[in-house]
Coordinates of C-alpha atoms and ligand atoms in Angstrom, one line a residue:
M10 CA 57.7 72.2 96.8
S11 CA 59.5 71.0 100.4
R12 CA 60.5 67.6 101.2
R13 CA 58.3 68.8 104.0
L14 CA 55.6 69.8 102.4
L15 CA 55.7 66.4 100.2
S16 CA 55.7 64.5 103.6
G17 CA 52.7 66.2 104.2
M18 CA 50.9 64.7 102.4
C19 CA 52.3 61.8 101.7
R20 CA 51.0 61.1 105.5
R21 CA 47.9 62.5 104.9
H22 CA 47.5 59.8 101.9
K23 CA 45.5 57.3 104.0
V24 CA 42.7 56.2 101.4
V25 CA 45.0 53.5 99.3
K26 CA 42.0 52.5 96.0
N27 CA 43.6 50.7 92.7
G28 CA 46.7 51.2 94.8
E29 CA 46.8 54.7 94.1
A30 CA 46.5 57.1 97.0
E31 CA 43.4 59.2 96.3
L32 CA 42.5 62.8 98.5
M33 CA 39.3 64.1 99.2
K34 CA 38.6 67.1 97.0
W35 CA 38.5 70.2 99.6
E36 CA 42.0 68.2 100.6
E37 CA 43.9 70.0 97.6
N38 CA 42.7 72.7 99.3
V39 CA 44.5 72.4 102.7
R40 CA 48.0 73.8 103.7
K41 CA 49.8 70.6 104.6
V42 CA 52.8 70.6 107.3
V43 CA 54.8 68.5 109.4
P44 CA 54.4 70.0 112.6
Y45 CA 57.5 70.5 114.7
T46 CA 57.7 67.5 117.4
P47 CA 58.8 69.3 120.8
G48 CA 60.1 67.4 123.8
E49 CA 58.1 65.0 125.3
Q50 CA 56.1 66.3 128.5
P51 CA 54.7 63.5 131.0
R52 CA 51.8 63.8 132.5
K53 CA 53.4 61.3 135.1
D54 CA 54.7 62.8 138.9
N55 CA 57.8 62.5 139.9
I56 CA 60.0 61.7 137.5
I57 CA 63.4 64.0 136.3
K58 CA 62.6 66.4 133.6
L59 CA 65.8 66.6 131.6
N60 CA 64.6 67.0 128.1
T61 CA 62.9 70.2 127.1
N62 CA 65.6 72.8 128.7
E63 CA 63.0 74.7 131.8
S64 CA 65.2 75.9 134.6
P65 CA 64.6 73.3 137.1
Y66 CA 64.5 77.0 140.1
P67 CA 61.5 78.3 140.2
P68 CA 60.3 81.9 139.1
A69 CA 61.6 84.7 140.7
P70 CA 59.2 85.1 144.7
G71 CA 58.3 88.5 143.4
V72 CA 56.2 86.6 140.2
E73 CA 54.6 84.5 143.2
R74 CA 53.8 87.1 145.6
K75 CA 52.2 89.0 142.6
I76 CA 50.1 86.2 141.8
A77 CA 48.1 87.0 144.8
E78 CA 48.0 90.7 143.9
L79 CA 46.2 90.2 140.4
D80 CA 43.2 92.5 139.5
I81 CA 40.4 90.1 138.7
D82 CA 38.4 92.7 137.7
K83 CA 41.3 93.4 134.6
M84 CA 40.9 90.1 133.1
R85 CA 37.5 91.5 132.2
L86 CA 38.8 94.1 129.8
Y87 CA 41.7 93.8 127.0
P88 CA 44.6 94.1 128.1
A89 CA 47.3 96.3 126.8
F90 CA 49.1 96.0 123.6
P91 CA 53.1 94.3 124.7
E92 CA 54.8 97.9 124.3
K93 CA 53.0 99.8 125.9
T94 CA 52.9 97.5 129.1
D95 CA 55.8 97.9 132.3
L96 CA 57.3 95.0 130.9
A97 CA 58.3 96.8 127.8
G98 CA 59.3 99.6 129.9
E99 CA 61.3 97.2 132.4
L100 CA 63.0 95.0 129.8
A101 CA 63.6 99.0 127.6
D102 CA 65.1 99.4 130.9
Y103 CA 66.9 96.0 132.1
Y104 CA 68.8 96.5 128.3
H105 CA 69.6 100.2 128.3
I106 CA 67.4 100.4 125.2
N107 CA 64.7 102.7 124.2
R108 CA 60.7 101.0 124.4
D109 CA 60.2 101.5 120.5
Q110 CA 63.2 99.1 120.3
I111 CA 61.0 96.0 122.0
F112 CA 58.9 93.7 120.1
I113 CA 56.9 91.4 123.0
G114 CA 55.3 88.0 122.4
V115 CA 53.7 85.1 123.8
G116 CA 57.3 83.1 123.4
S117 CA 60.5 83.5 121.3
D118 CA 58.4 80.4 118.9
D119 CA 55.8 83.3 118.4
V120 CA 58.1 86.2 118.0
L121 CA 60.2 84.1 115.6
S122 CA 56.6 83.1 114.2
M123 CA 56.2 86.5 113.4
A124 CA 59.6 87.7 112.4
F125 CA 59.9 84.8 109.7
L126 CA 56.1 86.1 108.2
T127 CA 57.4 90.2 108.0
F128 CA 61.1 89.7 107.5
F129 CA 61.8 86.7 104.9
Q130 CA 59.8 87.7 101.7
S131 CA 62.2 87.4 99.1
E132 CA 62.6 85.2 96.1
K133 CA 65.6 83.8 97.9
P134 CA 66.4 81.7 100.3
I135 CA 67.2 82.2 103.6
F136 CA 69.8 80.5 105.1
F137 CA 70.1 79.0 108.3
P138 CA 71.7 75.8 110.3
D139 CA 71.5 72.3 109.1
I140 CA 71.7 71.2 112.9
T141 CA 69.9 73.7 114.8
Y142 CA 66.7 74.8 116.2
S143 CA 64.1 72.4 114.3
F144 CA 61.1 75.1 114.3
Y145 CA 63.3 76.9 111.2
D146 CA 61.9 74.5 108.5
V147 CA 58.9 74.4 110.2
W148 CA 57.8 78.3 109.5
A149 CA 59.8 78.3 106.4
D150 CA 57.1 75.5 105.3
V151 CA 54.6 77.3 106.7
Y152 CA 54.7 80.4 105.5
R153 CA 56.3 79.0 101.1
I154 CA 59.7 80.9 102.6
P155 CA 62.2 79.5 100.4
Y156 CA 65.4 78.1 102.1
E157 CA 69.1 76.7 101.8
T158 CA 70.5 74.8 105.1
K159 CA 73.9 75.2 105.6
V160 CA 76.3 72.3 106.6
L161 CA 78.0 72.3 110.4
D162 CA 82.2 72.2 110.2
E163 CA 83.1 68.7 111.7
N164 CA 83.0 70.5 115.1
F165 CA 79.8 71.2 114.7
C166 CA 80.3 74.9 114.2
I167 CA 78.9 77.5 112.3
R168 CA 80.8 78.7 109.3
P169 CA 80.7 82.3 108.6
E170 CA 81.9 82.5 105.4
D171 CA 79.1 80.1 104.5
Y172 CA 76.5 83.0 104.9
V173 CA 78.2 85.0 102.2
Q174 CA 76.3 84.3 99.2
P175 CA 73.4 86.0 97.9
N176 CA 69.8 85.0 100.2
G177 CA 66.4 86.0 101.5
G178 CA 67.5 86.4 104.7
V179 CA 69.0 84.4 107.9
I180 CA 69.0 83.2 111.0
F181 CA 70.4 80.9 113.9
P182 CA 71.1 80.5 117.6
N183 CA 74.3 81.6 119.4
P184 CA 74.6 79.5 121.7
N185 CA 73.4 76.3 118.7
A186 CA 70.6 74.4 119.7
P187 CA 71.0 71.4 120.3
T188 CA 74.7 71.5 119.7
G189 CA 75.3 74.4 123.1
I190 CA 78.3 76.0 121.3
L191 CA 78.4 79.3 120.8
M192 CA 80.4 80.9 118.1
D193 CA 82.2 84.3 119.0
I194 CA 80.8 86.6 118.8
K195 CA 83.2 88.6 115.8
K196 CA 81.7 85.8 113.6
V197 CA 78.0 86.9 114.4
E198 CA 79.3 90.4 113.7
E199 CA 81.0 89.0 110.3
I200 CA 77.4 87.6 109.4
I201 CA 75.6 90.6 110.1
A202 CA 77.7 92.7 108.4
A203 CA 77.9 90.5 104.8
N204 CA 74.2 90.7 104.7
R205 CA 73.0 94.3 104.9
D206 CA 70.3 93.9 102.1
V207 CA 68.6 91.5 104.4
V208 CA 67.5 90.7 107.9
V209 CA 69.2 88.4 109.8
I210 CA 67.5 87.3 113.1
V211 CA 70.2 86.1 116.3
D212 CA 67.7 83.3 118.7
E213 CA 69.6 83.9 122.1
A214 CA 67.3 81.5 123.9
Y215 CA 70.9 80.4 126.4
I216 CA 72.9 83.9 126.1
D217 CA 72.3 84.0 129.9
F218 CA 74.2 80.9 130.5
G219 CA 77.8 82.7 129.5
G220 CA 77.7 83.7 126.3
V221 CA 78.1 87.3 125.1
S222 CA 75.1 88.8 123.4
A223 CA 74.7 90.3 119.9
L224 CA 72.3 93.1 121.3
P225 CA 75.2 96.0 121.3
L226 CA 74.7 95.2 118.2
I227 CA 71.7 96.7 117.4
E228 CA 73.1 100.4 117.6
K229 CA 75.4 99.6 115.1
Y230 CA 73.2 97.1 112.1
D231 CA 69.5 98.1 111.3
N232 CA 69.4 94.5 110.3
L233 CA 70.0 93.0 113.1
L234 CA 66.9 91.2 115.5
V235 CA 68.6 89.7 118.4
V236 CA 65.9 87.9 119.7
Q237 CA 65.6 86.5 124.1
T238 CA 63.2 84.3 126.4
F239 CA 61.8 84.1 129.7
S240 CA 61.4 80.0 129.3
K241 CA 65.2 78.9 129.5
S242 CA 67.0 81.0 132.3
R243 CA 64.3 83.1 134.0
A244 CA 61.8 79.7 134.3
M245 CA 59.2 80.9 133.1
A246 CA 58.3 78.7 129.6
G247 CA 54.8 78.5 131.4
M248 CA 53.7 81.9 130.8
R249 CA 55.2 82.2 126.8
I250 CA 57.2 85.6 127.0
G251 CA 59.4 86.2 124.4
Y252 CA 61.1 89.6 122.9
A253 CA 62.7 90.6 120.2
M254 CA 65.5 93.5 120.2
G255 CA 66.3 95.8 117.2
N256 CA 66.0 99.1 115.0
P257 CA 62.7 100.9 115.7
K258 CA 62.0 100.4 112.1
L259 CA 62.5 97.0 112.1
I260 CA 60.1 96.2 115.3
Q261 CA 57.6 98.3 114.4
Y262 CA 57.4 96.3 110.7
L263 CA 57.2 93.3 113.4
N264 CA 54.2 94.7 114.7
D265 CA 52.8 95.9 111.7
V266 CA 52.4 91.9 110.7
K267 CA 51.5 91.3 114.5
Y268 CA 49.0 93.2 114.9
S269 CA 47.2 92.1 111.5
V270 CA 47.1 88.5 112.4
N271 CA 46.2 88.8 116.3
S272 CA 46.6 92.2 118.0
Y273 CA 45.9 90.3 121.9
T274 CA 48.0 87.7 121.9
M275 CA 49.8 89.1 125.6
N276 CA 47.7 87.9 128.6
Y277 CA 47.4 90.4 130.8
T278 CA 49.1 88.0 133.7
A279 CA 52.0 86.8 132.1
L280 CA 52.6 91.3 131.1
E281 CA 52.6 91.4 135.1
L282 CA 54.7 88.4 136.1
G283 CA 57.0 89.3 133.5
V284 CA 57.7 92.6 135.4
E285 CA 58.5 91.5 138.5
S286 CA 61.3 88.6 136.9
V287 CA 62.6 91.6 135.1
R288 CA 62.9 93.8 138.8
D289 CA 65.0 90.6 140.4
E290 CA 67.7 91.2 138.6
A291 CA 70.0 89.3 141.9
Y292 CA 67.7 86.0 141.9
F293 CA 68.3 85.7 138.3
K294 CA 72.1 85.8 138.2
E295 CA 72.1 83.1 141.0
C296 CA 69.9 80.9 139.1
C297 CA 72.5 81.2 135.6
N298 CA 75.4 80.7 138.2
K299 CA 73.8 77.9 139.8
I300 CA 73.3 76.5 136.7
M301 CA 76.5 77.2 135.3
K302 CA 78.1 75.4 138.1
T303 CA 76.4 72.8 138.3
R304 CA 76.9 72.6 134.0
E305 CA 80.8 72.1 135.2
E306 CA 80.0 69.3 137.7
A307 CA 78.4 67.6 135.0
E308 CA 81.2 68.3 132.5
K309 CA 83.4 66.1 134.8
E310 CA 81.1 63.7 135.7
L311 CA 79.8 62.8 132.1
T312 CA 83.5 62.7 131.0
R313 CA 84.1 60.0 133.7
L314 CA 81.2 58.4 132.4
G315 CA 82.8 57.7 129.2
F316 CA 80.6 61.0 127.6
T317 CA 82.4 63.2 124.8
F318 CA 80.8 66.7 124.2
P319 CA 81.4 70.1 122.4
K320 CA 82.0 72.7 125.0
S321 CA 78.2 73.9 126.5
Y322 CA 77.2 77.3 127.2
S323 CA 74.1 76.9 127.7
N324 CA 71.8 74.9 130.3
F325 CA 72.0 71.6 128.8
I326 CA 74.9 69.2 127.6
F327 CA 75.1 67.9 123.8
A328 CA 76.8 64.3 124.6
T329 CA 77.9 61.1 122.8
H330 CA 78.7 58.1 124.8
K331 CA 82.3 56.3 123.0
E332 CA 80.7 52.5 123.5
V333 CA 77.0 52.6 124.8
P334 CA 74.6 53.6 121.7
A335 CA 72.5 57.1 122.1
Q336 CA 69.4 55.3 122.0
I337 CA 70.1 52.5 123.5
I338 CA 70.9 55.2 126.8
F339 CA 67.6 57.2 126.2
E340 CA 65.5 54.3 126.2
K341 CA 66.8 52.8 129.8
L342 CA 67.3 56.6 131.4
K343 CA 63.1 57.1 130.6
E344 CA 62.2 53.4 132.0
H345 CA 64.2 54.5 135.2
D346 CA 61.8 58.1 134.5
I347 CA 64.5 59.5 133.7
Y348 CA 63.7 62.2 130.3
V349 CA 66.8 63.2 127.5
R350 CA 66.2 64.4 124.4
H351 CA 67.0 62.5 121.5
W352 CA 66.4 62.3 118.1
N353 CA 67.2 59.9 115.0
K354 CA 68.3 62.3 113.0
D355 CA 71.0 62.0 110.3
R356 CA 74.7 63.3 112.0
I357 CA 73.1 64.1 115.6
D358 CA 71.7 59.8 116.2
N359 CA 74.7 59.3 118.6
Y360 CA 73.6 62.5 120.8
L361 CA 72.1 62.6 123.6
R362 CA 70.9 66.6 124.7
I363 CA 70.8 66.5 128.4
T364 CA 69.4 69.7 130.5
I365 CA 70.9 71.0 133.7
G366 CA 68.9 70.5 135.8
T367 CA 69.1 70.3 140.0
D368 CA 72.4 68.8 141.1
E369 CA 70.3 66.7 143.4
Q370 CA 68.6 65.2 140.0
M371 CA 72.4 65.4 138.0
K372 CA 73.6 63.0 140.8
A373 CA 70.8 60.8 140.5
L374 CA 71.3 61.1 136.3
Y375 CA 75.5 60.0 136.8
N376 CA 73.8 57.2 139.8
A377 CA 71.4 55.6 136.8
L378 CA 73.6 55.7 133.9
E379 CA 76.3 54.5 136.1
E380 CA 74.3 51.5 137.7
Y381 CA 72.2 50.9 134.9
I382 CA 73.7 51.4 132.0
I383 CA 77.1 51.8 131.5
Ligands
LIG423 C1 63.1 77.2 123.4 C2 63.5 77.5 122.3 C3 62.8 78.9 121.9 C4 61.7 79.1 121.9 O1 61.4 79.4 123.4 P1 59.7 79.9 124.0 O2 59.6 78.8 125.2 O3 59.4 79.9 122.7 O4 60.5 81.3 124.0 C5 63.4 79.8 120.9 N1 64.7 78.7 119.8 C6 65.6 78.3 120.7 C7 66.4 77.9 120.5 C8 64.7 77.3 121.6 O5 66.0 76.5 122.4

């Protein structure tokens, strides 16, 4: 039994009799998991929220216009299957692929979860980095998929040579989270090429902030699934839209499983509004560029304030301070209504993940750091 399942059980052993934990009879038949813990979503107004990698900018103007034009009568009906909607067509055109190469889901979390359930059926363990998106081990546990984590090198880089042993599948984000480090596309291809007999998933949640996508490789490798999302670069985390791109056979298998779990997951509103976002390429590029420019400024300012960090290709910076412990900075910033992300996890507990906000929000962060903390 995995560590997570065990700790999940222990946590629920609340009734103690004669020093021994006692489960209610029915609890023996319960699927016990430790759920993913997302970053805080405080209900307060006027906070500076740099803790969950949301965009500080609004969605494309067309999205707002479209809201006023939504057809209330359509809400009476079940929505169309996503791959039959304009959203699939728009995405296919945008990426110059066919619509049978696209799977659309309720955020990339839904897409990734379905991909775990569909493709990771081997008895051999799947591989992913030890420091990465902390949902992977949760899905592996909930679906009873054996897994092995591969240790990042001393610079927090993925070592492709770790991913050549026999396995049941491979998944990693590129850029990686929460480090923001981009792996060279040649190394990404190396991992895909070394694993032709299993499915390799590249989670590209942050690819639009300066990275090179593995998407063109789907024509060459039928075992590659590239997953992206509207939540970060497209400023629509609240709409829950994610998608996977790959060989039509992979997509067909994904759809078969998805429609066997819950057919109508994508709602009419999200499907309609997503189209407007994809149509406005100029606005999309402008927002990504603004965030990358603010990131450059943040590199300078955080360096000046005594932080070090790996070069980021995402909309966040993963920083550690030379003198002040991350936990203290995290708590003090919170007292001043500035939220960043911190994990009490081995090797990264002295780091903070700081989402790139607007220039104004970032200035408030530097000021707070300077005035109260450092
Ligand atoms: C944010 C994120 C996701 C999930 O985002 P959705 O909002 O579910 O689309 C997936 N992978 C990584 C690495 C992320 O950071």
